mmCIF file of C-alpha atoms and ligand atoms in Angstrom:
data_model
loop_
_atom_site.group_PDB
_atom_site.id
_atom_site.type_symbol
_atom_site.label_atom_id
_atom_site.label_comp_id
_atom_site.label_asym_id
_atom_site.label_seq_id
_atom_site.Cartn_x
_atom_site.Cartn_y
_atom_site.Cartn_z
ATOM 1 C CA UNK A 1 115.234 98.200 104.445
ATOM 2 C CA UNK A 2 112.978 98.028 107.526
ATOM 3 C CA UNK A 3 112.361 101.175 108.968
ATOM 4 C CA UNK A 4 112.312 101.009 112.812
ATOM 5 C CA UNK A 5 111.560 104.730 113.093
ATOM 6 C CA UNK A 6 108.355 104.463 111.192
ATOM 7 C CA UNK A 7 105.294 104.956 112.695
ATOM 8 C CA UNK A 8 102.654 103.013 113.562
ATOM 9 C CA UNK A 9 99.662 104.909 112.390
ATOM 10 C CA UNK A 10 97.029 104.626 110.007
ATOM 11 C CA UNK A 11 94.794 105.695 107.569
ATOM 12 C CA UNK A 12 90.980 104.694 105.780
ATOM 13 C CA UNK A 13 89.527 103.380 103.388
ATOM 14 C CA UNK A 14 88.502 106.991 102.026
ATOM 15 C CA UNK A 15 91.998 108.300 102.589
ATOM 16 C CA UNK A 16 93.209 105.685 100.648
ATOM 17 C CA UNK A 17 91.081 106.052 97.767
ATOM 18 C CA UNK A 18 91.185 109.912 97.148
ATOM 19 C CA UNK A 19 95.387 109.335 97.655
ATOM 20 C CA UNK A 20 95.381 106.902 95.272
ATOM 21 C CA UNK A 21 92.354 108.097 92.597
ATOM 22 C CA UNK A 22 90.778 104.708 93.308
ATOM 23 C CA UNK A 23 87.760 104.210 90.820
ATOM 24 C CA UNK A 24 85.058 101.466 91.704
ATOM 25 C CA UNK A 25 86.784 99.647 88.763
ATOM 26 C CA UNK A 26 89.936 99.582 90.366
ATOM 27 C CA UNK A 27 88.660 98.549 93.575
ATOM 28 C CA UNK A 28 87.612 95.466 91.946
ATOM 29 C CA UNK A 29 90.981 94.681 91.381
ATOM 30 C CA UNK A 30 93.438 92.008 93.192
ATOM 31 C CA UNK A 31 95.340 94.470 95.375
ATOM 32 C CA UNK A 32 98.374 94.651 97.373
ATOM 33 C CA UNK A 33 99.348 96.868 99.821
ATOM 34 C CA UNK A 34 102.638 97.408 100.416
ATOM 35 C CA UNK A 35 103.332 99.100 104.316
ATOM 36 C CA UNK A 36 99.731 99.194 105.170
ATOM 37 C CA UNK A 37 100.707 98.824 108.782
ATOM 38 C CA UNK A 38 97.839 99.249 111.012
ATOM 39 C CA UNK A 39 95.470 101.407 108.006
ATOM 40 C CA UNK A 40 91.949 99.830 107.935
ATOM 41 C CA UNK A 41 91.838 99.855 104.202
ATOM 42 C CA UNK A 42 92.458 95.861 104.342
ATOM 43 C CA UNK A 43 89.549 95.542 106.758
ATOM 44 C CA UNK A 44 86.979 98.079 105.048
ATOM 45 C CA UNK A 45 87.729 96.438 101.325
ATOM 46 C CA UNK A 46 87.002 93.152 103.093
ATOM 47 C CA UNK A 47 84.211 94.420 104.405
ATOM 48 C CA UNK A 48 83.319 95.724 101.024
ATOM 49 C CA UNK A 49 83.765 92.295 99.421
ATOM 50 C CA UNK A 50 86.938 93.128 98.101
ATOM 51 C CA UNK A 51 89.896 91.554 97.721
ATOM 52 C CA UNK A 52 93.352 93.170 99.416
ATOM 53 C CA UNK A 53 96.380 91.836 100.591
ATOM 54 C CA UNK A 54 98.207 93.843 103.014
ATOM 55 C CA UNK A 55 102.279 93.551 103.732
ATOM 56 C CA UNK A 56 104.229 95.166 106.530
ATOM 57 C CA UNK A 57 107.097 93.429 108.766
ATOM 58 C CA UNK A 58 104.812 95.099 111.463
ATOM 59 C CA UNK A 59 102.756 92.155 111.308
ATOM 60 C CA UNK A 60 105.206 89.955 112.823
ATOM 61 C CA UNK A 61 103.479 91.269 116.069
ATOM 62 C CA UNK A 62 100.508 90.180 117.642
ATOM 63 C CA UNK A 63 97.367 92.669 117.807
ATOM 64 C CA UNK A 64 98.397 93.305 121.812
ATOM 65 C CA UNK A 65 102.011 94.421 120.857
ATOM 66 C CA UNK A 66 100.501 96.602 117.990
ATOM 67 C CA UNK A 67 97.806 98.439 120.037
ATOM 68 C CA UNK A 68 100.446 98.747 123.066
ATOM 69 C CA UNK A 69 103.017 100.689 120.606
ATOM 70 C CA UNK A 70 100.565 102.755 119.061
ATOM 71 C CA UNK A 71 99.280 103.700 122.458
ATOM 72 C CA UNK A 72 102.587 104.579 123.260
ATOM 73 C CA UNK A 73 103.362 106.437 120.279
ATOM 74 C CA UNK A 74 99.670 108.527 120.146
ATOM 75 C CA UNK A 75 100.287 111.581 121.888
ATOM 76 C CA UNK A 76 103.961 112.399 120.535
ATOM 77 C CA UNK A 77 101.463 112.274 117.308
ATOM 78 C CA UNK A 78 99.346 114.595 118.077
ATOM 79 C CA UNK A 79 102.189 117.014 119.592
ATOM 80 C CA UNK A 80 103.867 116.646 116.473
ATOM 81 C CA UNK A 81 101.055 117.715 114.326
ATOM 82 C CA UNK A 82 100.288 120.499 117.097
ATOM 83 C CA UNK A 83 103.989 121.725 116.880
ATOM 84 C CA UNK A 84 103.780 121.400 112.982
ATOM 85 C CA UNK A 85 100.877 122.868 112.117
ATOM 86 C CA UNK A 86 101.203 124.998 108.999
ATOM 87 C CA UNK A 87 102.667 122.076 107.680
ATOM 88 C CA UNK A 88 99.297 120.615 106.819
ATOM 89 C CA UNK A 89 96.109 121.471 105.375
ATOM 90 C CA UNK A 90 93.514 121.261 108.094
ATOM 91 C CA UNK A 91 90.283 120.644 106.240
ATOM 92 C CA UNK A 92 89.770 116.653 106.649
ATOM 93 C CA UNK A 93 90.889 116.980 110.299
ATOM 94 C CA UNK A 94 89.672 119.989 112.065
ATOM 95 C CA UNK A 95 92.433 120.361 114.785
ATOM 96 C CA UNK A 96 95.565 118.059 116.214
ATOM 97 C CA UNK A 97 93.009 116.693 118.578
ATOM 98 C CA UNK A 98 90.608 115.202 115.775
ATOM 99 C CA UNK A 99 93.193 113.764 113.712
ATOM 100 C CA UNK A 100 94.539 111.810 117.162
ATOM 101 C CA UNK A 101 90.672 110.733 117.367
ATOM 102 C CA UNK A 102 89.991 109.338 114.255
ATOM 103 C CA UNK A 103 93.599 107.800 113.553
ATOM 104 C CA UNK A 104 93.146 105.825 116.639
ATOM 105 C CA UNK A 105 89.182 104.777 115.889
ATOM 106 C CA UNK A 106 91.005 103.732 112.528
ATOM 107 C CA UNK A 107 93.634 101.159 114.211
ATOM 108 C CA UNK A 108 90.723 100.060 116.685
ATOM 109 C CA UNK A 109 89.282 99.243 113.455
ATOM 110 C CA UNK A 110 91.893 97.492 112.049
ATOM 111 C CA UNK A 111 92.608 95.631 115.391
ATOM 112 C CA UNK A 112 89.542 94.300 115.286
ATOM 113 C CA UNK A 113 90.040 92.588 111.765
ATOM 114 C CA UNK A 114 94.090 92.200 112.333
ATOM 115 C CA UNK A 115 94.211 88.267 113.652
ATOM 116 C CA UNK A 116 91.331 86.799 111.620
ATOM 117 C CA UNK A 117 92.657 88.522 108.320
ATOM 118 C CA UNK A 118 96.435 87.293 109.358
ATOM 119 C CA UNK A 119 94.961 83.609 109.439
ATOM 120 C CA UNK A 120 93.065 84.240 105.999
ATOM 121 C CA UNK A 121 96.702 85.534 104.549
ATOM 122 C CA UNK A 122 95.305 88.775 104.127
ATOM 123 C CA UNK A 123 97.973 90.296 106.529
ATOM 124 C CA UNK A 124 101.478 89.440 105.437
ATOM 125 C CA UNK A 125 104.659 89.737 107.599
ATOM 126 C CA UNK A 126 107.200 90.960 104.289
ATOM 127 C CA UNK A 127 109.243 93.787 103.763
ATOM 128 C CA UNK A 128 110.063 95.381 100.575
ATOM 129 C CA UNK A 129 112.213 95.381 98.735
ATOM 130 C CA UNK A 130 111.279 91.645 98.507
ATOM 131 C CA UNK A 131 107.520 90.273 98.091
ATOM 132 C CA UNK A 132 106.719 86.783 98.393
ATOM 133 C CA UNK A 133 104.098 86.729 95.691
ATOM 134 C CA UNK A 134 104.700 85.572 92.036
ATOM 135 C CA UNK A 135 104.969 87.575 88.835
ATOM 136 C CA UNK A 136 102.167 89.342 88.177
ATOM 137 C CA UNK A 137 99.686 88.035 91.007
ATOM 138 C CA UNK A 138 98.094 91.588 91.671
ATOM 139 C CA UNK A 139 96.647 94.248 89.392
ATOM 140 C CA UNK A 140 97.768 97.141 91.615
ATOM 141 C CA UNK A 141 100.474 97.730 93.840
ATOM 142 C CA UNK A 142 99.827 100.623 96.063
ATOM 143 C CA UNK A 143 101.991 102.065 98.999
ATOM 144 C CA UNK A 144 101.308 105.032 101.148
ATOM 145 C CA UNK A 145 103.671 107.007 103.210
ATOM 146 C CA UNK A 146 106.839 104.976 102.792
ATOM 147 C CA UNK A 147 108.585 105.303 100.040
ATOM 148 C CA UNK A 148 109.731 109.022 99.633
ATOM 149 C CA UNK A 149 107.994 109.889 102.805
ATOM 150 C CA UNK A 150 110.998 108.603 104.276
ATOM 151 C CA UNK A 151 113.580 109.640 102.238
ATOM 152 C CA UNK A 152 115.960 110.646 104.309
ATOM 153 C CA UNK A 153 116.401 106.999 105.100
ATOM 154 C CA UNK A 154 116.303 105.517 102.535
ATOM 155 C CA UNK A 155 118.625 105.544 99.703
ATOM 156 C CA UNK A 156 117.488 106.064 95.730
ATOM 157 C CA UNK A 157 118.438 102.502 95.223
ATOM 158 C CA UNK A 158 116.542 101.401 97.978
ATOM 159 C CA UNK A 159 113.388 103.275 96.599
ATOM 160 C CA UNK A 160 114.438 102.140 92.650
ATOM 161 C CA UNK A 161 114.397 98.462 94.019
ATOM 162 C CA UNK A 162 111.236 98.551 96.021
ATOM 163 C CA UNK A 163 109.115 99.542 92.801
ATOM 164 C CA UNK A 164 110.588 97.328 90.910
ATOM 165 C CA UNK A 165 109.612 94.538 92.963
ATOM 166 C CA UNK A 166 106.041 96.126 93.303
ATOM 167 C CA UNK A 167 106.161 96.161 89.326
ATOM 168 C CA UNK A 168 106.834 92.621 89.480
ATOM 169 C CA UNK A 169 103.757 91.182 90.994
ATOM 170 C CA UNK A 170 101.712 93.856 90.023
ATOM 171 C CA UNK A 171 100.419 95.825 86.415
ATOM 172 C CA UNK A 172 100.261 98.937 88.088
ATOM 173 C CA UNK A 173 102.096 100.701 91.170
ATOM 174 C CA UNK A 174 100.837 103.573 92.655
ATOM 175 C CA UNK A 175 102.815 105.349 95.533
ATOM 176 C CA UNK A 176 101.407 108.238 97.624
ATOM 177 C CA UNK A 177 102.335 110.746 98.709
ATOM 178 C CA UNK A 178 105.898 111.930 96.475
ATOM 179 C CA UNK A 179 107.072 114.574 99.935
ATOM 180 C CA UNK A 180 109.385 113.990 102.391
ATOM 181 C CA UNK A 181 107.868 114.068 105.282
ATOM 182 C CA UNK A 182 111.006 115.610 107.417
ATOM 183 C CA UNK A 183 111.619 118.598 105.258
ATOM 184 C CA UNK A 184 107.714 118.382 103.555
ATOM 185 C CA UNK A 185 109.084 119.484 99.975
ATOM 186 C CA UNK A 186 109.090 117.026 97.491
ATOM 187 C CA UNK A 187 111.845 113.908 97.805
ATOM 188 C CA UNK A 188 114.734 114.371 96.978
ATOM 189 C CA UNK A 189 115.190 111.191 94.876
ATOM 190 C CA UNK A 190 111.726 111.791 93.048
ATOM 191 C CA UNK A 191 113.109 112.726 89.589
ATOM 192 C CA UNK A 192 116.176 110.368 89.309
ATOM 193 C CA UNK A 193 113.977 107.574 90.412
ATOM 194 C CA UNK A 194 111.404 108.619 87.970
ATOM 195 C CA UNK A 195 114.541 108.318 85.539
ATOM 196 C CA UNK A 196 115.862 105.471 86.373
ATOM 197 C CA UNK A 197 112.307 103.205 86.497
ATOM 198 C CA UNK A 198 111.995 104.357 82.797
ATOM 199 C CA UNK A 199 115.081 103.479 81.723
ATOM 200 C CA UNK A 200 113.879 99.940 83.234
ATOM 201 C CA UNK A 201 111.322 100.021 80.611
ATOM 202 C CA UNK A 202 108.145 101.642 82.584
ATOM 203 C CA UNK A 203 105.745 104.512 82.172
ATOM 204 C CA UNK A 204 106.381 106.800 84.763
ATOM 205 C CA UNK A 205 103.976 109.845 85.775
ATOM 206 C CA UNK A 206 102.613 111.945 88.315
ATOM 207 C CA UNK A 207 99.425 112.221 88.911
ATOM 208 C CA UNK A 208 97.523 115.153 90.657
ATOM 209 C CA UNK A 209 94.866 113.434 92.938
ATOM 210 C CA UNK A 210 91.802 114.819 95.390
ATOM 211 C CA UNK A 211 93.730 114.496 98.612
ATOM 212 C CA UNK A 212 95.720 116.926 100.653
ATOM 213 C CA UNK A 213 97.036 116.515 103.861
ATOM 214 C CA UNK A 214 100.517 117.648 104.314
ATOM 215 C CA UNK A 215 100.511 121.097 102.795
ATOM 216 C CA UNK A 216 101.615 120.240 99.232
ATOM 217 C CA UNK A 217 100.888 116.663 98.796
ATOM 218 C CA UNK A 218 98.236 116.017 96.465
ATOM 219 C CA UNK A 219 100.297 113.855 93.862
ATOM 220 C CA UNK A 220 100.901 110.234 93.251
ATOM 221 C CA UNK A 221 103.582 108.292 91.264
ATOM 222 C CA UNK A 222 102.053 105.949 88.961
ATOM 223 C CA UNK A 223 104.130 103.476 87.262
ATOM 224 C CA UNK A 224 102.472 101.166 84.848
ATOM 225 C CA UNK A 225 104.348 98.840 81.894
ATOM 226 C CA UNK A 226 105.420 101.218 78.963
ATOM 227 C CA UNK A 227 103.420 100.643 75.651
ATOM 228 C CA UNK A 228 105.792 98.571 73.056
HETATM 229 C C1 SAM B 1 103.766 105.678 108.223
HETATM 230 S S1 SAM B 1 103.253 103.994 108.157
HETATM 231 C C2 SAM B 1 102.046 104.059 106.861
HETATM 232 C C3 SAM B 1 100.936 103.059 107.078
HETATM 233 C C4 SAM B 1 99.860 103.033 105.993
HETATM 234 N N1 SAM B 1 100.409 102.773 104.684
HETATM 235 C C5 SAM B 1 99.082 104.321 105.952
HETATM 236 O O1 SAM B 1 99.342 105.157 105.085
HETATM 237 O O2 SAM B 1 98.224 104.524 106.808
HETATM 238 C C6 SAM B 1 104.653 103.209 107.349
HETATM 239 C C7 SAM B 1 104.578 101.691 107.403
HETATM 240 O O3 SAM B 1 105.647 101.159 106.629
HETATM 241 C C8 SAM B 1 106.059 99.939 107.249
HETATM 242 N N2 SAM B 1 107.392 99.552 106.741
HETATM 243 C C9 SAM B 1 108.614 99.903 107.178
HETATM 244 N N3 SAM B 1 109.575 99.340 106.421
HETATM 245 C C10 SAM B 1 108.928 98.607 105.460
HETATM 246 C C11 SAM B 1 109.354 97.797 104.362
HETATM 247 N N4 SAM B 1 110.638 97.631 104.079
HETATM 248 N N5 SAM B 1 108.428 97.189 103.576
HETATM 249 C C12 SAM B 1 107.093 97.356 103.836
HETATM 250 N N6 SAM B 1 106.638 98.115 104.863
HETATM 251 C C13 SAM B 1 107.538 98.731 105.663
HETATM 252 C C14 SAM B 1 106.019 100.266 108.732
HETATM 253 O O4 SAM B 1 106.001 99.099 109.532
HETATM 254 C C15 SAM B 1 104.734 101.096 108.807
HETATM 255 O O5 SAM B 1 103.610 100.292 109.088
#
């Protein structure tokens, strides 16, 4: 289920803790991140003295090919967002023009950790639904702007299947945000998913969070082991 028409384009540290309600306990935590792509979350936790491993098929590319697409890609960005604009809440980002500023000071960042964290492992060339790690190896699973951001391509089994593997190496899985991001109401697979990963013996819930970029988006799906 690679996504060719995904995006190269990232997001920090403190993005990815206010998405995902990350508490200093849970940044202690083994981590994977599932579609990181080119966020510096992987290089700031290292940086931190944390411990995250980040897995996107993106990193089958060197940090030359990366930089060159997201060169390429940068200004459709911002003229998207510019064309788009009610459809986010501009509060973190001031205008079009600051969000195309810091998103690319945030791949420069993770450019600048990409090869020496791909020879330490902590950059991982996968693609869900199938993780090369064994059962259990993390404590959280996270993934941001993937699944049900892309709904439209991707089927209700294909989303089912992805947390299911996330479930399987890690305790936890949180997903962020629950939107599509074509339409920007919420996906149209959340509930039977929801459904269905319970059935499969999980706690399912959403959980209201402190970030809100695309007009509506402040919730994550948190899926944990249910209680026997
Ligand atoms: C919109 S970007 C989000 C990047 C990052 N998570 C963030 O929020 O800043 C989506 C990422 O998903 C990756 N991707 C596409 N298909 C994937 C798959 N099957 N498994 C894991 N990642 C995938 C893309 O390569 C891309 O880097």
């Amino acid at each position: 289920m690679e996504l060719a028409q995904t995006v190269p384009w990232g997001r920090s540290f403190d993005e990815y803790v206010r998405m995902f309600a990350l508490s200093a306990r849970d940044l202690a935590l083994p981590i994977v991140g599932c579609g990181d792509g080119p966020a510096s979350f992987n290089a700031e936790m290292t940086q931190r003295g944390h411990q995250v491993i980040s897995v996107d098929p993106l990193y089958r590319f060197s940090a030359a090919q990366i930089a060159f697409r997201v060169r390429e890609i940068a200004d459709e960005m911002v003229e998207g967002a510019r064309r788009k604009s009610d459809a986010f809440v501009w509060t973190d980002f001031r205008s079009p023009e600051e969000l195309g500023r810091r998103r690319l000071e945030i791949v420069e960042r993770f450019l600048a950790d990409y090869e020496s964290g791909r020879r330490d492992g902590r950059y991982v060339e996968a693609a869900l639904p199938e993780l090369p790690f064994r059962n259990g190896q993390f404590e959280l699973s996270l993934c941001s702007h993937l699944l049900f951001t892309y709904s439209k391509l991707l089927s209700e089994d294909d989303h089912l299947r992805a947390i299911l593997e996330m479930c399987r190496v890690a305790a936890e899985v949180r997903i962020f945000p629950v939107l599509d991001m074509f339409d920007g109401g919420r996906s149209p697979h959340l509930d039977a998913v929801i459904e269905r990963v319970r059935r499969a013996g999980f706690a399912a819930e959403l959980v209201r969070v402190r970030y809100e970029f695309q007009r509506g988006g402040n919730e994550m799906l948190k899926v944990t082991r249910a209680e026997s």
